[in-house]
Short mmCIF file of C-alpha atoms and ligand atoms in Angstrom, two decimals:
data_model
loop_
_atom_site.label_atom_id
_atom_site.label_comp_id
_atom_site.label_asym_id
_atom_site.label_seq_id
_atom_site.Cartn_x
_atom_site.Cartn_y
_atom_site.Cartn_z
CA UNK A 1 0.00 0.00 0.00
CA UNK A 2 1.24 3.48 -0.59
CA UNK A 3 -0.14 7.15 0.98
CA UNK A 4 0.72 10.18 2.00
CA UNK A 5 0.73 10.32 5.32
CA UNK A 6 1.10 7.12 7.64
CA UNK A 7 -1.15 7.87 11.28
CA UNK A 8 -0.38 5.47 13.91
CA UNK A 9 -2.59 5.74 16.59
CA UNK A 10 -7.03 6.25 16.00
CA UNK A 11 -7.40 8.51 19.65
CA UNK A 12 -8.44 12.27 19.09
CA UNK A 13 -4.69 13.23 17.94
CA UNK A 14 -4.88 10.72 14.48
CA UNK A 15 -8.20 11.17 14.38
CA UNK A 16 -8.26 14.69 13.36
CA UNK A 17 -5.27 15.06 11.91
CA UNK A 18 -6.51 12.57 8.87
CA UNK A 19 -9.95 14.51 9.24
CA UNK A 20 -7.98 18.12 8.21
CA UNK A 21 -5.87 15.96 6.12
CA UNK A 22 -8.98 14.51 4.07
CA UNK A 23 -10.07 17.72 3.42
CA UNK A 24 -7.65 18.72 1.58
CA UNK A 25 -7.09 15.79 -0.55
CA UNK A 26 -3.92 14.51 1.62
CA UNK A 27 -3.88 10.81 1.89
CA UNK A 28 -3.84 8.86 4.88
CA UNK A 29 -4.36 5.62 6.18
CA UNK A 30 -4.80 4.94 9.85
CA UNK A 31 -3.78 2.07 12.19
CA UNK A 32 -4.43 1.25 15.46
CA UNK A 33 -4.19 -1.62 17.90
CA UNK A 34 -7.31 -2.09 19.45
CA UNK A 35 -11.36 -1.53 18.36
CA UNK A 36 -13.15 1.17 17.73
CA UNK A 37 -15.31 0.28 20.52
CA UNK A 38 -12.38 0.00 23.09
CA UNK A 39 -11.03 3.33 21.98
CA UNK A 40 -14.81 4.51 22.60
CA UNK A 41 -14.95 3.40 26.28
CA UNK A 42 -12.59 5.25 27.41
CA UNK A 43 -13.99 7.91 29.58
CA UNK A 44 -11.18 11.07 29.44
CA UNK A 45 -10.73 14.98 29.44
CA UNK A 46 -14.04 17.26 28.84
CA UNK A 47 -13.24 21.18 28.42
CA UNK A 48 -12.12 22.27 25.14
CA UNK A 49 -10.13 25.65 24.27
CA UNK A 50 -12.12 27.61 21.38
CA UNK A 51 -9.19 27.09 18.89
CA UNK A 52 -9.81 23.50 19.15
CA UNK A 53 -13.46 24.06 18.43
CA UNK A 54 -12.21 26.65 15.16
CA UNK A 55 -10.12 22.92 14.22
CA UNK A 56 -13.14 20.96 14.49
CA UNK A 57 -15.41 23.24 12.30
CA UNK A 58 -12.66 23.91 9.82
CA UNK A 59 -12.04 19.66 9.83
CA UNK A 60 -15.93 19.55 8.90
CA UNK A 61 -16.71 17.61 12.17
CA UNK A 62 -18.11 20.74 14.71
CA UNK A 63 -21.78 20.53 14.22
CA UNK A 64 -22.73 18.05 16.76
CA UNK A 65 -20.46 19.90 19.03
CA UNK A 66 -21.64 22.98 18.54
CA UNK A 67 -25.11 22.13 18.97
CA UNK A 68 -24.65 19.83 21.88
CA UNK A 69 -21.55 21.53 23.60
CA UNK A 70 -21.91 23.68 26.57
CA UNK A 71 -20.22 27.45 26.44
CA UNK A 72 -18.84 28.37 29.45
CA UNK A 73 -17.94 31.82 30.11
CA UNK A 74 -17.33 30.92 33.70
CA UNK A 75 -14.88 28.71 36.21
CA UNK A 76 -15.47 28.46 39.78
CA UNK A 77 -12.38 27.70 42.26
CA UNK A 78 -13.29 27.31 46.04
CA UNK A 79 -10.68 27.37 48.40
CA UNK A 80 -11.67 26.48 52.01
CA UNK A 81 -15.64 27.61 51.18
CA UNK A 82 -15.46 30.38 49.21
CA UNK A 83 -16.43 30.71 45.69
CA UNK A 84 -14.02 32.68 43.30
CA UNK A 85 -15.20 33.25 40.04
CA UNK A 86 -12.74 33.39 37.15
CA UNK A 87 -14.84 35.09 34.29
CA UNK A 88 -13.38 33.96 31.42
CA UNK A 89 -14.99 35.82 28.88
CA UNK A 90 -14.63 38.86 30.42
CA UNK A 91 -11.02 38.84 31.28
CA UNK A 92 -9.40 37.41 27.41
CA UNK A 93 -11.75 39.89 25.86
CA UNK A 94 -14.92 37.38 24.38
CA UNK A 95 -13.42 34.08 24.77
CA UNK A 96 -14.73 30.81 26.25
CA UNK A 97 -14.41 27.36 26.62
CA UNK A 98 -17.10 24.32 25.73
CA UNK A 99 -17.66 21.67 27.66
CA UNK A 100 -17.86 18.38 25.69
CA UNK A 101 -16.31 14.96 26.08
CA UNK A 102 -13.65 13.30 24.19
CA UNK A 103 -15.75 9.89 23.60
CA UNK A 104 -17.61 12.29 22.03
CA UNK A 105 -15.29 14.11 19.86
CA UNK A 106 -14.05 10.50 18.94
CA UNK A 107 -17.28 9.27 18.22
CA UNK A 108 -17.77 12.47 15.75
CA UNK A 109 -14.43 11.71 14.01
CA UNK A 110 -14.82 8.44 13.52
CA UNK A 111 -17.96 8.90 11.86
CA UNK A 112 -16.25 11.24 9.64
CA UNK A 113 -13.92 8.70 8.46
CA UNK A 114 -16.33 6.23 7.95
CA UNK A 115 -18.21 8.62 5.53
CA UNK A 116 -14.79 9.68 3.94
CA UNK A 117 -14.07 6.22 3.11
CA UNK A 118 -10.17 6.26 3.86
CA UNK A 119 -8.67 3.45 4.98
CA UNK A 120 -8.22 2.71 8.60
CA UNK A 121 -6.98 -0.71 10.20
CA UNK A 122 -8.12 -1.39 13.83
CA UNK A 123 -6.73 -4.13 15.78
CA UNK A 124 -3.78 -3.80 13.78
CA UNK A 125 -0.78 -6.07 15.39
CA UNK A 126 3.28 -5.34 15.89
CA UNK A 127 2.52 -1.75 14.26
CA UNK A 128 6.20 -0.47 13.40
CA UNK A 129 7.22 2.43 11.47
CA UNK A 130 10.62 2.11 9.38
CA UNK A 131 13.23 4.24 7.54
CA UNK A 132 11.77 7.59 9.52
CA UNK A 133 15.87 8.80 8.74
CA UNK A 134 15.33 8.53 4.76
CA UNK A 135 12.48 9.80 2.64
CA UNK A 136 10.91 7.01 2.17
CA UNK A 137 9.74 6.13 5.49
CA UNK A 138 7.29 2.91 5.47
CA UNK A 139 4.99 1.64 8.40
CA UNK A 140 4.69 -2.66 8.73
CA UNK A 141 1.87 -4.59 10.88
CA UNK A 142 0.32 -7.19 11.14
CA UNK A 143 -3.95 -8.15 10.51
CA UNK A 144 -5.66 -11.08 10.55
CA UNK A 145 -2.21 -13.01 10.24
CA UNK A 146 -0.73 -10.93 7.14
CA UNK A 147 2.07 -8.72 7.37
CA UNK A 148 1.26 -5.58 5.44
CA UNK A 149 3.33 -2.66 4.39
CA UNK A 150 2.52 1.04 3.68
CA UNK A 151 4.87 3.09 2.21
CA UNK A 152 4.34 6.92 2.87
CA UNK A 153 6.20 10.30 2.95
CA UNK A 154 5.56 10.72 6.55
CA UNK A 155 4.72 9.09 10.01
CA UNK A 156 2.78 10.62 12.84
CA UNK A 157 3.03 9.05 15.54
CA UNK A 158 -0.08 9.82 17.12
CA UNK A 159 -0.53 6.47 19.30
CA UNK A 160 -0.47 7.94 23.27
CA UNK A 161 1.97 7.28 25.96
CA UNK A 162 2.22 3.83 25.49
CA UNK A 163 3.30 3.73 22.06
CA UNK A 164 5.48 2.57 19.74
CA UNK A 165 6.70 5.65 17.65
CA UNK A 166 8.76 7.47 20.82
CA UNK A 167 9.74 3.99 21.32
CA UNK A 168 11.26 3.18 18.07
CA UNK A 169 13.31 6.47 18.31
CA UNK A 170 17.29 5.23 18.84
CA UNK A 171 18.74 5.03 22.20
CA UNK A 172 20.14 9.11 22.86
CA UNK A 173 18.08 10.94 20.47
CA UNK A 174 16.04 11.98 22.93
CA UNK A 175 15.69 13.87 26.42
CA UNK A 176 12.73 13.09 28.48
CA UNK A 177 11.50 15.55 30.95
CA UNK A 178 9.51 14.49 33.74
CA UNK A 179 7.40 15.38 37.22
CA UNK A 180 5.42 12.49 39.01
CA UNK A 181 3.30 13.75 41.54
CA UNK A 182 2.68 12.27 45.10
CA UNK A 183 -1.14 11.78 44.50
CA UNK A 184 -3.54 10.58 41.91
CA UNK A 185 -7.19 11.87 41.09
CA UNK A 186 -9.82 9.30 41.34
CA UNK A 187 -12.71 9.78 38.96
CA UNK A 188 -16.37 9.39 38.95
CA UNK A 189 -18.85 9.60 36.16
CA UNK A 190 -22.43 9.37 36.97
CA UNK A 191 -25.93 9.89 35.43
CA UNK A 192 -26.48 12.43 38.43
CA UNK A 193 -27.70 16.25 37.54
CA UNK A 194 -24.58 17.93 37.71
CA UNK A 195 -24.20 19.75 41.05
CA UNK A 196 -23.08 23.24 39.54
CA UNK A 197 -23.70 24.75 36.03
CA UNK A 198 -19.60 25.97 35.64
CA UNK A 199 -16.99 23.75 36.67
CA UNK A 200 -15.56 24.45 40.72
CA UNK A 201 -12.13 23.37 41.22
CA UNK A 202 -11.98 22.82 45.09
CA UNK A 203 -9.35 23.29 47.29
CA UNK A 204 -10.09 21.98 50.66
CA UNK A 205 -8.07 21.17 54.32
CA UNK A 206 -8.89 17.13 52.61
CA UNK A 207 -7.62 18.02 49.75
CA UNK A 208 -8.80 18.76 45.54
CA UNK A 209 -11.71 18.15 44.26
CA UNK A 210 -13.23 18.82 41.02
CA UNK A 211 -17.01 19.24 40.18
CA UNK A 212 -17.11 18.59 36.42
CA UNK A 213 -19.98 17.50 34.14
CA UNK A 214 -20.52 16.20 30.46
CA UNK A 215 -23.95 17.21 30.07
CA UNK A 216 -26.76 18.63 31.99
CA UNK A 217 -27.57 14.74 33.14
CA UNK A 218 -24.52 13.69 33.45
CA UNK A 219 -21.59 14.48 36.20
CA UNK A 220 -17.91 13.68 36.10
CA UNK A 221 -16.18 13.99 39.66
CA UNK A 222 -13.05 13.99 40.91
CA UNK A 223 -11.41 13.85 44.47
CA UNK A 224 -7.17 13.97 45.20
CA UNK A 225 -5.97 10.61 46.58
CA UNK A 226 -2.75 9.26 47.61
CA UNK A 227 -0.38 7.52 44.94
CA UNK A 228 -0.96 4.19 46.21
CA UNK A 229 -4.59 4.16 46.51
CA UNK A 230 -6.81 1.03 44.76
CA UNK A 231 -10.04 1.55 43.19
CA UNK A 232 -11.37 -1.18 44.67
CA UNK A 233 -11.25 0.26 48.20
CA UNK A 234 -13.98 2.51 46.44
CA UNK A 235 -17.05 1.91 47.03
CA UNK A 236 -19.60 4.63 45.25
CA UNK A 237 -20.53 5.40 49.26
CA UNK A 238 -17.38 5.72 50.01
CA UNK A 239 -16.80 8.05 46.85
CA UNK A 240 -19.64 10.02 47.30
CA UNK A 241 -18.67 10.60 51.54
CA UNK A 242 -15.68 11.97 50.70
CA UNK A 243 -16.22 13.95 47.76
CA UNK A 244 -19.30 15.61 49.69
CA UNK A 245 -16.65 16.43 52.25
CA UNK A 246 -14.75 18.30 50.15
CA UNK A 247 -17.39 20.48 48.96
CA UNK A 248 -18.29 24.03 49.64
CA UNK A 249 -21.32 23.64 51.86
CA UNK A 250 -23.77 24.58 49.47
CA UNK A 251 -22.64 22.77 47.01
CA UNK A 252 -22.49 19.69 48.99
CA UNK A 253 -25.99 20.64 50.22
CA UNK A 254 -27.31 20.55 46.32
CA UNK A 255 -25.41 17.29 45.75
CA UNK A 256 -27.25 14.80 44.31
CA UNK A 257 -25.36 11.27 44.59
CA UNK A 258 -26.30 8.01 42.20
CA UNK A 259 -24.60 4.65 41.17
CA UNK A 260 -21.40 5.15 39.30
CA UNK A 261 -21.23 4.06 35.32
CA UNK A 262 -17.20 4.90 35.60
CA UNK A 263 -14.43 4.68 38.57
CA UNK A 264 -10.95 4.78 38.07
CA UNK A 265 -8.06 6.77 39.49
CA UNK A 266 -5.48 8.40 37.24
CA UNK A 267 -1.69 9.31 38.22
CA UNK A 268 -0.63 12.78 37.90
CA UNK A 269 2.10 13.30 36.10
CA UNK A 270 4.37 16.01 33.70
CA UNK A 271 6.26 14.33 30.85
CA UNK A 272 7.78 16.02 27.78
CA UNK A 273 10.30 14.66 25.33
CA UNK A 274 12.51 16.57 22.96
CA UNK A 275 12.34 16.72 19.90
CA UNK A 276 9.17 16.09 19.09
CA UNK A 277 10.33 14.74 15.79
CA UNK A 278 13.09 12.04 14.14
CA UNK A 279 13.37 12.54 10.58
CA UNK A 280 9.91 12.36 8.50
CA UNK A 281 8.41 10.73 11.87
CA UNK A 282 6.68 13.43 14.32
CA UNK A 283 5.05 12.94 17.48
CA UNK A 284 1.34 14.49 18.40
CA UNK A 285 -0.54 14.38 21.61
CA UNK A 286 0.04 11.94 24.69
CA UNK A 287 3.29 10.45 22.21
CA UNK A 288 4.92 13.08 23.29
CA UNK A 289 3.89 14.69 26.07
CA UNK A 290 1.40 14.31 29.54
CA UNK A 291 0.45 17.04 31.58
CA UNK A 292 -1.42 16.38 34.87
CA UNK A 293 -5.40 17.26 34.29
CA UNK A 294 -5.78 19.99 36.58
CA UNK A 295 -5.82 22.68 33.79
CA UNK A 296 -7.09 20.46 31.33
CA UNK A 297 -5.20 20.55 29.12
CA UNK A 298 -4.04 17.13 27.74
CA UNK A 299 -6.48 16.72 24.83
CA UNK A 300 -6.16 20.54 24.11
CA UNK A 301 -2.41 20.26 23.91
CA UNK A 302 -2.93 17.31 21.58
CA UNK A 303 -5.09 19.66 19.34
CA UNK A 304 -2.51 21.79 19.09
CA UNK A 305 -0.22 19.55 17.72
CA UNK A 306 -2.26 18.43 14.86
CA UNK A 307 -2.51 22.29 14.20
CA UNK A 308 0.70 22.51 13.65
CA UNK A 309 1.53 19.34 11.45
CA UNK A 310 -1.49 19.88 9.80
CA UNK A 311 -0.61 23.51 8.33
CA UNK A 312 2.83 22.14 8.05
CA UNK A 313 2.12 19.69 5.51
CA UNK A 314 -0.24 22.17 3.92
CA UNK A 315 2.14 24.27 2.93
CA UNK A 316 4.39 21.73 2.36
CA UNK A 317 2.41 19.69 -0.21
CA UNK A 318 0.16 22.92 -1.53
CA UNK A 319 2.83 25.29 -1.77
CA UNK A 320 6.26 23.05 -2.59
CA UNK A 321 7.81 25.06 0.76
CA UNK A 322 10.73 22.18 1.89
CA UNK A 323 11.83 24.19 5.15
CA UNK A 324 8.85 23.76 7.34
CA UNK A 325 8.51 19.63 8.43
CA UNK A 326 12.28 20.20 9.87
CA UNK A 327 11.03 22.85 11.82
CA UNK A 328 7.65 21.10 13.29
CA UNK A 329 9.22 20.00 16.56
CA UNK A 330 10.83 23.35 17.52
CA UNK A 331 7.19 25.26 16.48
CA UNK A 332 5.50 22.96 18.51
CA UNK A 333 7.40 22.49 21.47
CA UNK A 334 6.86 25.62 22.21
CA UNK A 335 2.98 25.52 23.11
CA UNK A 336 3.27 22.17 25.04
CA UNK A 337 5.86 23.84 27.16
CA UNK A 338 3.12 26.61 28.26
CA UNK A 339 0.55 24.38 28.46
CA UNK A 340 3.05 22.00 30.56
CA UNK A 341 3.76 24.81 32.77
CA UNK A 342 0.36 25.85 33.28
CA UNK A 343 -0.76 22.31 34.41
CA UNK A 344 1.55 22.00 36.77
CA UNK A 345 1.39 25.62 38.35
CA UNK A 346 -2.88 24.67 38.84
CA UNK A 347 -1.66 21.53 40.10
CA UNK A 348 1.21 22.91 42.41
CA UNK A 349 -1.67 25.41 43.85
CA UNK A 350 -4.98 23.43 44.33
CA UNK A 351 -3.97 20.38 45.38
CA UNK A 352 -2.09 19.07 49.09
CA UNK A 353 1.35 17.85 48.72
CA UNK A 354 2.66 17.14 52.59
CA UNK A 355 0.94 17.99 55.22
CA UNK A 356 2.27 20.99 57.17
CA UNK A 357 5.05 21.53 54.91
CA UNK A 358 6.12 25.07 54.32
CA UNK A 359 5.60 24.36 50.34
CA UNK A 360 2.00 23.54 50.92
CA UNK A 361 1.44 27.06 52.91
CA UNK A 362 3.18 28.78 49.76
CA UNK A 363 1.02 27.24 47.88
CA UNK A 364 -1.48 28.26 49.85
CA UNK A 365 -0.45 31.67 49.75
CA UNK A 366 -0.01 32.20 45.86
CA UNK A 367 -3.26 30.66 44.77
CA UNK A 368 -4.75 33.83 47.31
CA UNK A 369 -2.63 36.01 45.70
CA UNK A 370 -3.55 34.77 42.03
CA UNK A 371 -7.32 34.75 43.03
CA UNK A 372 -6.97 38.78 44.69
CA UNK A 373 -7.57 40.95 42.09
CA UNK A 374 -8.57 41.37 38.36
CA UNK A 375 -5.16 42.01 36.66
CA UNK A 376 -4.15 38.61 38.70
CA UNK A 377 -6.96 36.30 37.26
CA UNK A 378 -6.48 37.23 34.22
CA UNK A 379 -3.71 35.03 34.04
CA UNK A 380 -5.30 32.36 34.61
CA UNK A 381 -7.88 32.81 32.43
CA UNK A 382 -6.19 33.63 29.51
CA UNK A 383 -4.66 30.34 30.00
CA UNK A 384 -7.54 28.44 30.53
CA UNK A 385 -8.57 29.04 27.37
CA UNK A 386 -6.15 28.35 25.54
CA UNK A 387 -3.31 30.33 24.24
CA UNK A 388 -3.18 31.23 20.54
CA UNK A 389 -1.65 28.98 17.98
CA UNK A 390 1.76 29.66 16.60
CA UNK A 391 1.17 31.07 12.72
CA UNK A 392 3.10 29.28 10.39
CA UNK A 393 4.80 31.47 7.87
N1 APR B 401 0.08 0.50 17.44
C1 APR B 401 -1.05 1.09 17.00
N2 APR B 401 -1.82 1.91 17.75
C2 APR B 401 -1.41 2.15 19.00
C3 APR B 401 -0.23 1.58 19.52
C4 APR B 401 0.53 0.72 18.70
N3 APR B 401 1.66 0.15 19.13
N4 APR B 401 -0.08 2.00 20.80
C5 APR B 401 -1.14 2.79 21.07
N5 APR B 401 -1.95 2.88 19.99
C6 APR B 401 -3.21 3.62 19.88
C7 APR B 401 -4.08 3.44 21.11
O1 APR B 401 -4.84 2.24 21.02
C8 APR B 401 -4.95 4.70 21.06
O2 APR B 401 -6.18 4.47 20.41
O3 APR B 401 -2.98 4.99 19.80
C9 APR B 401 -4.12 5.72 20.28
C10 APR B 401 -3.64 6.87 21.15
O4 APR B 401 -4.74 7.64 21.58
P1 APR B 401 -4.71 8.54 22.90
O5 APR B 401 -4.03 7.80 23.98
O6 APR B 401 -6.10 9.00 23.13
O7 APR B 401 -3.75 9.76 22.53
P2 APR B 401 -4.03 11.08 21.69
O8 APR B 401 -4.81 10.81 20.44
O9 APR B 401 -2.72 11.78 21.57
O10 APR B 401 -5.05 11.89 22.60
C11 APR B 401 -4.71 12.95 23.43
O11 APR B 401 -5.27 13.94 25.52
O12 APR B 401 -6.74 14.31 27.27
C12 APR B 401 -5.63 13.63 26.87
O13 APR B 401 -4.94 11.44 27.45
C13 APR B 401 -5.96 12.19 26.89
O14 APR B 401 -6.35 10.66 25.14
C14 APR B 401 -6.15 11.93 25.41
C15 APR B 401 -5.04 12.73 24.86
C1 PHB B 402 -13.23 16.51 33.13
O1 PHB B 402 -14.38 16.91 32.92
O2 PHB B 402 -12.94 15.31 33.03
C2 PHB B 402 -12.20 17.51 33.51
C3 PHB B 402 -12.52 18.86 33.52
C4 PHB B 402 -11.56 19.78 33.88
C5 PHB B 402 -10.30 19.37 34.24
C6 PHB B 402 -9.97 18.01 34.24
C7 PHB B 402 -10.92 17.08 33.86
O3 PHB B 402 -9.37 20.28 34.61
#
């Protein structure tokens, strides 16, 4: 087989980089390792930065979002009781964020493939890419027990954390960066009315919680627990005690608990490798980089990514320019970093690291002075919703 572009990996990163690809006429064939419906169960990140929405509608694949998406001009974050409200539109000048799950964007991707009648190949075995060094890079694998072989002009490695493109990179090409934090969140998604319209992040003497939703039906909560904590100690009860605890007093008062449909607890962690890229192979999304989900940020980051390759290649294959693909690693590198520093500064101030430690009451201290006035929250908020993508010239 022979295309364009070779996408390894079928989560939101390859996804809609062969969506904006497709448009365009660039071929691309997608593999993954697992099912559509496995990729589909995963329950992950929900708030999406508005250039990520321009992406979607510009990749043909917004509508459902837009009609189905909630705006929010608004974040809440609670520290010890009280409610501070971070007006988002109001501080970046009109911008927002929408609040809409990744199964969701998946689901609308996927469709869009189907319809666009491209090839993809799920439960694809021993996925390898090849030759990234020379220009004529080729991915093998494996289906149904025959080895198959697409040659390409590029590789994007678009296949998460776990795999195999930052893998196949030689020994010493590249520097990994990393920050694993002392707790995890544990995460619970239930068909409960969600107990606030705008998200509250919560900082309380038990430690972070998040209120989050993915509809006005269903909620998606989260409470800070310690590294080595097991899911199965969870009971929903035990969930919903705790989480309640947590909880500005009102808002626990509104609470309305059910069974869960989703439990799991996720390590935080910061992880960044350099370069992004090894010849005519780049890296996109989790591949290459994992920020902790207190600014959420991970599937935004991811986004931003494919924004770059994608107007990259455009240029590349619409307008003969031979400069740019060398350069996609050091254009996008630079985003991830904010958006790595960002995580972990929300993370460093809303959460408990050690109890009565000196770094927890500066924490402490500059999340009140981030919160005190105006000028201050406009930081944050200009970060929350994303910072504007790089032009490519
Ligand atoms: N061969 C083929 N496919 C693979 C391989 C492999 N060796 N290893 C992993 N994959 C596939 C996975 O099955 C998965 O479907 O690559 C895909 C990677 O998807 P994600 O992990 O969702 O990563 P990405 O698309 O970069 O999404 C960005 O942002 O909010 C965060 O973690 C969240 O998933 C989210 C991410
Ligand atoms: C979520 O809805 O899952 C979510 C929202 C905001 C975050 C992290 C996760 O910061």
């Amino acid at each position: 087989m022979k295309t364009q572009v070779a996408i390894i990996g079928s989560g939101p990163s390859g996804l809609l980089l062969g969506q904006l690809l497709n448009s365009q006429g660039i071929d691309n064939i997608i593999l993954d390792r697992v099912s559509p419906d496995y990729i589909l169960g995963r329950i992950r990140a929900g708030v999406i930065e508005q250039g990520f929405v321009e992406l979607m509608k510009e990749a043909g694949v917004a509508e459902r979002m837009l009609r189905e998406g909630e705006i929010h001009h608004e974040v809440e974050i609670a520290v010890h009781g009280e409610y501070h409200t971070i007006n988002l539109t109001e501080l970046t000048g009109g911008k927002s964020v929408t609040v809409y799950g990744q199964t969701e964007i998946t689901h609308d991707l996927m469709d869009a493939r189907n319809a666009s009648g491209q090839l993809s190949f799920y439960e694809a075995e021993n996925v390898m890419p090849h030759d990234m060094k020379s220009d004529k890079p080729y991915v093998t694998f494996e289906k149904d027990g025959e080895t198959h072989r697409i040659d390409c002009d590029y590789i994007a490695g678009c296949d998460g954390f776990h795999g195999v493109c930052r893998e196949s990179i030689p020994k010493g090409v590249l520097t990994e960066y990393e920050r694993v934090y002392p707790f995890g969140w544990l995460g619970l998604l239930s068909d409960t009315p969600p107990v606030n319209f705008e998200l509250i992040y919560v900082k309380s003497d038990e430690g972070f919680a998040l209120c989050s939703k993915r509809s006005e039906t269903r909620s998606r909560y989260y409470v800070q627990v310690p590294l080595d904590e097991k899911v199965e100690n969870w009971s929903d009860d035990r969930f919903w005690e705790e989480f309640k605890r947590r909880l500005p007093e009102d808002a626990a008062d509104r609470l309305v608990t059910g069974p869960s449909i989703e439990k799991s607890i996720a390590p935080l962690r910061s992880f960044v490798v350099e370069p992004m890229q090894y010849g005519q192979m780049f890296l996109l999304g989790d591949a290459a980089h994992i920020v902790p989900p207190t600014g959420a940020k991970g599937l935004n980051l991811a986004a931003s990514d494919v924004n770059t390759l994608y107007r990259i290649l455009l240029k590349t294959y619409k307008e003969g320019r031979t400069d740019l693909t060398a350069r996609y690693s050091e254009i996008a590198l630079r985003r991830v970093w904010h958006g790595v520093r960002f995580s972990w500064w929300m993370t460093n101030m809303l959460h408990h690291f050690y109890r009565d430690s000196i770094e927890d009451k500066i924490r402490d201290s500059e999340l009140n002075f981030f919160l005190a006035s105006e000028h201050r929250r406009r930081i944050l908020a200009e970060q929350y919703v994303g910072l504007p993508y790089e032009d490519i010239e």
